[in-house]
PDB file of C-alpha atoms in Angstrom:
ATOM      1  CA  MET F 873      -3.158 -34.459 -31.707  1.00 48.00           C
ATOM      2  CA  THR F 874      -5.269 -35.376 -28.703  1.00 54.00           C
ATOM      3  CA  GLU F 875      -7.027 -38.719 -28.641  1.00 63.00           C
ATOM      4  CA  ALA F 876     -10.738 -38.348 -29.322  1.00 66.00           C
ATOM      5  CA  ILE F 877     -12.340 -39.730 -26.156  1.00 80.00           C
ATOM      6  CA  VAL F 878     -15.654 -37.928 -26.664  1.00 80.00           C
ATOM      7  CA  TRP F 879     -18.213 -40.286 -28.243  1.00 81.00           C
ATOM      8  CA  LYS F 880     -15.556 -42.978 -28.618  1.00 83.00           C
ATOM      9  CA  HIS F 881     -16.857 -45.391 -25.970  1.00 82.00           C
ATOM     10  CA  ALA F 882     -20.363 -44.000 -25.439  1.00 85.00           C
ATOM     11  CA  SER F 883     -22.213 -42.351 -28.303  1.00 84.00           C
ATOM     12  CA  GLU F 884     -24.721 -39.533 -27.976  1.00 85.00           C
ATOM     13  CA  ARG F 885     -27.599 -41.842 -28.890  1.00 87.00           C
ATOM     14  CA  GLU F 886     -26.559 -44.423 -26.295  1.00 87.00           C
ATOM     15  CA  LEU F 887     -26.278 -41.825 -23.538  1.00 86.00           C
ATOM     16  CA  ALA F 888     -29.643 -40.319 -24.452  1.00 85.00           C
ATOM     17  CA  HIS F 889     -31.144 -43.800 -24.233  1.00 85.00           C
ATOM     18  CA  LEU F 890     -29.381 -44.331 -20.885  1.00 85.00           C
ATOM     19  CA  ALA F 891     -30.715 -41.033 -19.515  1.00 82.00           C
ATOM     20  CA  ALA F 892     -34.255 -42.312 -20.076  1.00 83.00           C
ATOM     21  CA  ARG F 893     -33.615 -45.248 -17.725  1.00 81.00           C
ATOM     22  CA  HIS F 894     -34.433 -44.681 -14.059  1.00 78.00           C
ATOM     23  CA  SER F 895     -34.017 -47.990 -12.234  1.00 84.00           C
ATOM     24  CA  VAL F 896     -30.625 -49.428 -11.302  1.00 85.00           C
ATOM     25  CA  ASP F 897     -31.230 -52.656 -13.207  1.00 86.00           C
ATOM     26  CA  ASP F 898     -32.212 -50.785 -16.364  1.00 87.00           C
ATOM     27  CA  CYS F 899     -29.112 -48.595 -16.119  1.00 87.00           C
ATOM     28  CA  LYS F 900     -26.923 -51.666 -15.657  1.00 86.00           C
ATOM     29  CA  SER F 901     -28.431 -53.314 -18.707  1.00 87.00           C
ATOM     30  CA  ALA F 902     -27.841 -50.197 -20.809  1.00 88.00           C
ATOM     31  CA  LEU F 903     -24.249 -49.815 -19.568  1.00 89.00           C
ATOM     32  CA  ALA F 904     -23.590 -53.491 -20.254  1.00 87.00           C
ATOM     33  CA  GLU F 905     -24.636 -52.936 -23.871  1.00 88.00           C
ATOM     34  CA  ILE F 906     -22.497 -49.800 -24.193  1.00 88.00           C
ATOM     35  CA  PHE F 907     -19.314 -51.390 -22.824  1.00 88.00           C
ATOM     36  CA  ASP F 908     -20.043 -54.917 -24.089  1.00 86.00           C
ATOM     37  CA  LEU F 909     -20.115 -56.583 -20.663  1.00 86.00           C
ATOM     38  CA  ASP F 910     -21.556 -59.947 -19.682  1.00 82.00           C
ATOM     39  CA  LEU F 911     -23.967 -59.640 -16.764  1.00 78.00           C
ATOM     40  CA  ALA F 912     -23.400 -63.281 -15.775  1.00 81.00           C
ATOM     41  CA  ASP F 913     -19.611 -62.898 -15.479  1.00 81.00           C
ATOM     42  CA  GLU F 914     -18.524 -62.191 -11.897  1.00 79.00           C
ATOM     43  CA  LYS F 915     -15.399 -60.272 -12.889  1.00 79.00           C
ATOM     44  CA  GLN F 916     -17.272 -58.129 -15.376  1.00 82.00           C
ATOM     45  CA  SER F 917     -19.917 -57.390 -12.750  1.00 84.00           C
ATOM     46  CA  PHE F 918     -17.245 -55.364 -10.920  1.00 82.00           C
ATOM     47  CA  LEU F 919     -16.675 -53.371 -14.098  1.00 85.00           C
ATOM     48  CA  LEU F 920     -20.396 -52.826 -14.443  1.00 88.00           C
ATOM     49  CA  ASP F 921     -20.618 -51.416 -10.911  1.00 88.00           C
ATOM     50  CA  PHE F 922     -17.572 -49.279 -11.686  1.00 88.00           C
ATOM     51  CA  HIS F 923     -19.269 -47.747 -14.740  1.00 88.00           C
ATOM     52  CA  LEU F 924     -22.575 -47.348 -12.890  1.00 89.00           C
ATOM     53  CA  HIS F 925     -20.926 -45.333 -10.115  1.00 89.00           C
ATOM     54  CA  ASN F 926     -19.078 -43.232 -12.670  1.00 89.00           C
ATOM     55  CA  TYR F 927     -22.299 -42.520 -14.539  1.00 88.00           C
ATOM     56  CA  SER F 928     -24.144 -41.513 -11.354  1.00 84.00           C
ATOM     57  CA  TYR F 929     -21.251 -39.347 -10.133  1.00 83.00           C
ATOM     58  CA  PRO F 930     -22.308 -36.129 -11.967  1.00 75.00           C
ATOM     59  CA  LEU F 931     -25.713 -36.353 -10.283  1.00 68.00           C
ATOM     60  CA  LEU F 932     -24.015 -36.686  -6.890  1.00 67.00           C
ATOM     61  CA  LEU F 933     -21.684 -33.830  -7.765  1.00 63.00           C
ATOM     62  CA  HIS F 934     -24.636 -31.596  -8.560  1.00 54.00           C
ATOM     63  CA  ALA F 935     -26.511 -32.537  -5.379  1.00 52.00           C
ATOM     64  CA  CYS F 936     -23.562 -32.204  -2.957  1.00 56.00           C
ATOM     65  CA  HIS F 937     -21.434 -29.415  -4.436  1.00 54.00           C
ATOM     66  CA  GLY F 938     -23.899 -27.509  -6.563  1.00 55.00           C
ATOM     67  CA  VAL F 939     -21.912 -28.161  -9.732  1.00 58.00           C
ATOM     68  CA  ARG F 940     -24.051 -28.099 -12.851  1.00 61.00           C
ATOM     69  CA  HIS F 941     -25.090 -31.345 -14.508  1.00 72.00           C
ATOM     70  CA  PHE F 942     -22.712 -32.826 -17.040  1.00 80.00           C
ATOM     71  CA  GLN F 943     -23.655 -32.434 -20.648  1.00 84.00           C
ATOM     72  CA  LEU F 944     -23.789 -35.582 -22.758  1.00 85.00           C
ATOM     73  CA  SER F 945     -20.383 -34.795 -24.262  1.00 86.00           C
ATOM     74  CA  GLN F 946     -18.898 -34.427 -20.768  1.00 88.00           C
ATOM     75  CA  THR F 947     -20.477 -37.668 -19.606  1.00 88.00           C
ATOM     76  CA  SER F 948     -19.110 -39.461 -22.668  1.00 89.00           C
ATOM     77  CA  ALA F 949     -15.633 -38.020 -22.064  1.00 89.00           C
ATOM     78  CA  PHE F 950     -15.662 -38.923 -18.366  1.00 90.00           C
ATOM     79  CA  LEU F 951     -16.835 -42.499 -18.989  1.00 90.00           C
ATOM     80  CA  GLY F 952     -14.306 -42.795 -21.815  1.00 90.00           C
ATOM     81  CA  ILE F 953     -11.447 -41.643 -19.584  1.00 91.00           C
ATOM     82  CA  CYS F 954     -12.390 -44.191 -16.923  1.00 91.00           C
ATOM     83  CA  GLN F 955     -12.720 -46.955 -19.527  1.00 90.00           C
ATOM     84  CA  THR F 956      -9.344 -46.084 -21.093  1.00 91.00           C
ATOM     85  CA  LEU F 957      -7.735 -46.007 -17.669  1.00 91.00           C
ATOM     86  CA  MET F 958      -9.183 -49.380 -16.704  1.00 88.00           C
ATOM     87  CA  LYS F 959      -8.139 -51.056 -19.961  1.00 88.00           C
ATOM     88  CA  ARG F 960      -4.597 -49.709 -19.696  1.00 89.00           C
ATOM     89  CA  ASP F 961      -4.097 -50.663 -16.045  1.00 88.00           C
ATOM     90  CA  PHE F 962      -5.502 -54.173 -16.248  1.00 84.00           C
ATOM     91  CA  ALA F 963      -4.472 -55.351 -19.685  1.00 81.00           C
ATOM     92  CA  ARG F 964      -2.899 -58.791 -19.943  1.00 76.00           C
ATOM     93  CA  ASP F 965       0.574 -57.336 -20.530  1.00 76.00           C
ATOM     94  CA  SER F 966       0.163 -54.291 -18.268  1.00 79.00           C
ATOM     95  CA  THR F 967       3.088 -53.281 -16.032  1.00 80.00           C
ATOM     96  CA  THR F 968       1.576 -50.099 -14.574  1.00 85.00           C
ATOM     97  CA  ASP F 969       1.639 -49.226 -10.905  1.00 89.00           C
ATOM     98  CA  LEU F 970      -0.301 -46.684  -8.868  1.00 90.00           C
ATOM     99  CA  LYS F 971       1.964 -43.729  -9.663  1.00 92.00           C
ATOM    100  CA  SER F 972       2.230 -44.315 -13.414  1.00 92.00           C
ATOM    101  CA  SER F 973      -1.520 -44.877 -13.612  1.00 92.00           C
ATOM    102  CA  PHE F 974      -2.293 -41.622 -11.794  1.00 93.00           C
ATOM    103  CA  ASP F 975       0.142 -39.682 -13.985  1.00 93.00           C
ATOM    104  CA  PHE F 976      -1.555 -41.074 -17.090  1.00 93.00           C
ATOM    105  CA  PHE F 977      -4.985 -40.184 -15.686  1.00 93.00           C
ATOM    106  CA  GLN F 978      -3.955 -36.591 -14.983  1.00 92.00           C
ATOM    107  CA  ALA F 979      -2.476 -36.162 -18.451  1.00 91.00           C
ATOM    108  CA  LEU F 980      -5.584 -37.634 -20.094  1.00 91.00           C
ATOM    109  CA  LEU F 981      -7.904 -35.424 -18.052  1.00 91.00           C
ATOM    110  CA  LEU F 982      -5.905 -32.275 -18.784  1.00 89.00           C
ATOM    111  CA  THR F 983      -6.101 -32.907 -22.534  1.00 89.00           C
ATOM    112  CA  HIS F 984      -9.876 -32.553 -22.146  1.00 88.00           C
ATOM    113  CA  SER F 985      -9.739 -29.437 -19.971  1.00 85.00           C
ATOM    114  CA  VAL F 986      -7.970 -26.788 -22.066  1.00 82.00           C
ATOM    115  CA  ASN F 987      -8.870 -25.485 -25.526  1.00 78.00           C
ATOM    116  CA  ARG F 988      -5.522 -25.783 -27.251  1.00 79.00           C
ATOM    117  CA  SER F 989      -6.174 -27.421 -30.585  1.00 75.00           C
ATOM    118  CA  PRO F 990      -4.988 -29.866 -31.753  1.00 71.00           C
ATOM    119  CA  LYS F 991      -3.266 -30.948 -28.525  1.00 76.00           C
ATOM    120  CA  SER F 992      -6.236 -30.588 -26.179  1.00 78.00           C
ATOM    121  CA  VAL F 993      -9.920 -29.747 -26.102  1.00 81.00           C
ATOM    122  CA  GLY F 994     -11.863 -27.893 -23.414  1.00 84.00           C
ATOM    123  CA  ILE F 995     -14.565 -30.287 -22.213  1.00 85.00           C
ATOM    124  CA  PHE F 996     -14.298 -29.749 -18.445  1.00 88.00           C
ATOM    125  CA  SER F 997     -13.909 -26.544 -16.474  1.00 86.00           C
ATOM    126  CA  ARG F 998     -11.298 -25.981 -13.793  1.00 87.00           C
ATOM    127  CA  ASP F 999     -13.743 -26.713 -10.950  1.00 86.00           C
ATOM    128  CA  GLU F1000     -14.968 -29.857 -12.687  1.00 87.00           C
ATOM    129  CA  VAL F1001     -11.391 -31.086 -13.139  1.00 89.00           C
ATOM    130  CA  ALA F1002     -10.680 -30.639  -9.427  1.00 89.00           C
ATOM    131  CA  ALA F1003     -13.897 -32.457  -8.505  1.00 88.00           C
ATOM    132  CA  ILE F1004     -13.178 -35.340 -10.925  1.00 90.00           C
ATOM    133  CA  VAL F1005      -9.637 -35.780  -9.581  1.00 92.00           C
ATOM    134  CA  ASP F1006     -10.981 -35.871  -6.034  1.00 91.00           C
ATOM    135  CA  TYR F1007     -13.656 -38.419  -6.980  1.00 91.00           C
ATOM    136  CA  VAL F1008     -11.336 -40.756  -8.913  1.00 92.00           C
ATOM    137  CA  THR F1009      -8.716 -40.581  -6.152  1.00 92.00           C
ATOM    138  CA  ASN F1010     -11.213 -41.583  -3.462  1.00 91.00           C
ATOM    139  CA  THR F1011     -12.867 -44.348  -5.493  1.00 90.00           C
ATOM    140  CA  TYR F1012     -10.733 -45.907  -8.204  1.00 91.00           C
ATOM    141  CA  TYR F1013      -7.305 -45.360  -6.673  1.00 92.00           C
ATOM    142  CA  ARG F1014      -8.467 -46.185  -3.177  1.00 91.00           C
ATOM    143  CA  HIS F1015      -9.298 -49.697  -4.456  1.00 88.00           C
ATOM    144  CA  PHE F1016      -6.531 -49.852  -7.064  1.00 90.00           C
ATOM    145  CA  GLN F1017      -4.764 -52.849  -5.511  1.00 88.00           C
ATOM    146  CA  LEU F1018      -8.067 -54.712  -5.227  1.00 86.00           C
ATOM    147  CA  TYR F1019      -8.826 -54.154  -8.915  1.00 84.00           C
ATOM    148  CA  LYS F1020      -5.265 -55.162  -9.743  1.00 83.00           C
ATOM    149  CA  CYS F1021      -5.678 -58.412  -7.827  1.00 83.00           C
ATOM    150  CA  ILE F1022      -8.960 -59.252  -9.559  1.00 81.00           C
ATOM    151  CA  TYR F1023      -8.101 -58.468 -13.165  1.00 79.00           C
ATOM    152  CA  THR F1024      -4.367 -59.083 -13.468  1.00 76.00           C
ATOM    153  CA  PRO F1025      -3.763 -62.623 -14.822  1.00 73.00           C
ATOM    154  CA  TYR F1026      -1.346 -64.882 -13.005  1.00 73.00           C
ATOM    155  CA  TYR F1027       1.060 -67.147 -14.858  1.00 74.00           C
ATOM    156  CA  HIS F1028       2.428 -70.446 -13.525  1.00 80.00           C
ATOM    157  CA  VAL F1029       5.943 -71.357 -14.603  1.00 83.00           C
ATOM    158  CA  HIS F1030       6.955 -75.034 -14.635  1.00 80.00           C
ATOM    159  CA  LEU F1031      10.709 -75.671 -14.617  1.00 81.00           C
ATOM    160  CA  VAL F1032      12.143 -78.915 -16.002  1.00 76.00           C
ATOM    161  CA  GLN F1033      15.670 -79.577 -14.773  1.00 74.00           C
ATOM    162  CA  ARG F1034      18.124 -81.279 -17.116  1.00 70.00           C
ATOM    163  CA  GLU F1035      21.701 -82.392 -16.774  1.00 67.00           C
ATOM    164  CA  ILE F1036      24.612 -80.274 -17.946  1.00 67.00           C
ATOM    165  CA  ASN F1037      24.957 -80.101 -21.729  1.00 69.00           C
ATOM    166  CA  ASP F1038      21.481 -81.598 -22.013  1.00 66.00           C
ATOM    167  CA  ILE F1039      22.763 -85.116 -21.218  1.00 69.00           C
ATOM    168  CA  GLN F1040      19.887 -86.990 -19.663  1.00 68.00           C
ATOM    169  CA  THR F1041      20.207 -89.916 -17.297  1.00 72.00           C
ATOM    170  CA  PRO F1042      19.237 -93.196 -18.991  1.00 76.00           C
ATOM    171  CA  LYS F1043      16.119 -94.912 -17.795  1.00 80.00           C
ATOM    172  CA  ALA F1044      16.396 -97.911 -15.485  1.00 83.00           C
ATOM    173  CA  PRO F1045      16.118-101.273 -17.278  1.00 83.00           C
ATOM    174  CA  ARG F1046      12.901-103.234 -17.075  1.00 82.00           C
ATOM    175  CA  LEU F1047      12.678-106.018 -14.496  1.00 84.00           C
ATOM    176  CA  LEU F1048      13.126-109.570 -15.741  1.00 81.00           C
ATOM    177  CA  SER F1049       9.648-110.459 -14.530  1.00 82.00           C
ATOM    178  CA  GLN F1050       8.263-107.793 -16.838  1.00 81.00           C
ATOM    179  CA  GLY F1051      10.260-108.894 -19.854  1.00 76.00           C
ATOM    180  CA  PHE F1052       8.889-110.665 -22.895  1.00 75.00           C
ATOM    181  CA  LEU F1053      10.463-112.960 -25.463  1.00 74.00           C
ATOM    182  CA  HIS F1054      11.658-111.556 -28.736  1.00 71.00           C
ATOM    183  CA  THR F1055      11.621-114.091 -31.595  1.00 75.00           C
ATOM    184  CA  ALA F1056      14.121-113.613 -34.358  1.00 71.00           C
ATOM    185  CA  LYS F1057      12.585-113.149 -37.746  1.00 73.00           C
ATOM    186  CA  PRO F1058      13.933-115.474 -40.505  1.00 73.00           C
ATOM    187  CA  LEU F1059      16.090-113.826 -43.076  1.00 71.00           C
ATOM    188  CA  PRO F1060      14.580-113.546 -46.544  1.00 69.00           C
ATOM    189  CA  HIS F1061      15.701-116.289 -49.011  1.00 67.00           C
ATOM    190  CA  VAL F1062      18.184-114.992 -51.562  1.00 62.00           C
ATOM    191  CA  GLU F1063      18.792-117.057 -54.695  1.00 62.00           C
ATOM    192  CA  THR F1064      22.431-117.291 -55.701  1.00 58.00           C
ATOM    193  CA  HIS F1065      23.682-118.355 -59.124  1.00 57.00           C
ATOM    194  CA  VAL F1066      27.252-119.591 -59.749  1.00 53.00           C
ATOM    195  CA  ILE F1067      28.551-118.613 -63.148  1.00 54.00           C
ATOM    196  CA  ALA F1068      31.155-121.077 -64.497  1.00 53.00           C
ATOM    197  CA  ASP F1069      34.305-119.669 -65.964  1.00 53.00           C
ATOM    198  CA  THR F1070      34.381-121.140 -69.525  1.00 54.00           C
ATOM    199  CA  GLN F1071      37.182-119.035 -70.838  1.00 56.00           C
ATOM    200  CA  PRO F1072      40.558-120.805 -71.211  1.00 56.00           C
ATOM    201  CA  PRO F1073      43.430-119.508 -69.201  1.00 55.00           C
ATOM    202  CA  ALA F1074      45.419-116.849 -70.924  1.00 56.00           C
ATOM    203  CA  GLU F1075      48.693-117.993 -72.525  1.00 55.00           C
ATOM    204  CA  THR F1076      51.821-116.456 -71.157  1.00 52.00           C
ATOM    205  CA  SER F1077      55.088-116.266 -73.000  1.00 53.00           C
ATOM    206  CA  GLU F1078      58.286-116.364 -71.053  1.00 56.00           C
ATOM    207  CA  PRO F1079      61.374-114.724 -72.461  1.00 55.00           C
ATOM    208  CA  PRO F1080      64.152-117.142 -73.403  1.00 56.00           C
ATOM    209  CA  THR F1081      66.822-117.560 -70.850  1.00 54.00           C
ATOM    210  CA  GLY F1082      70.413-117.379 -71.936  1.00 52.00           C
ATOM    211  CA  GLU F1083      72.561-120.499 -71.492  1.00 46.00           C
TER     212      GLU F1083
END
């Protein structure tokens, strides 16, 4: 079954509330609440601009190409696809490159472009799919390496060299000038008792010798 992207990251109520905002700052505040972003974090500010441009893209698409406005379900699906793509590409253990990321994006977009239940759902038309691919290619993938540099964590490896078979070199002895006197502790006193042997010696009988 196809993954339910619609309403997963942005609900209908949240998008309706966002549509009522008109200034850039108000839209950023609403998007920060939707995607749980910190406005004071410099790295997350890039994500906020990323989502703001994605949200304003349908308006630009309508103005430049005459494509109809996105419905709320289409806007939710488009923002969800971009959010899923970003999380997958820049996760802490991510090993994706440009080609594998683009292949994943195409597959995810196509599952929301054809009514073939339960494998896919028709959210976008053929013209909208072509326009979305063109937009994502010229924005997200044009700056893919920059995003990768910003959000991919770097690990520092410290190597400690040891001798063969883990035999370590002994430390150098301390200088005599740095030495200090060790005083021997007296041994604890142990009381000893001598027990006298009061028993008489045992008598021995010798066999008679023949003359």
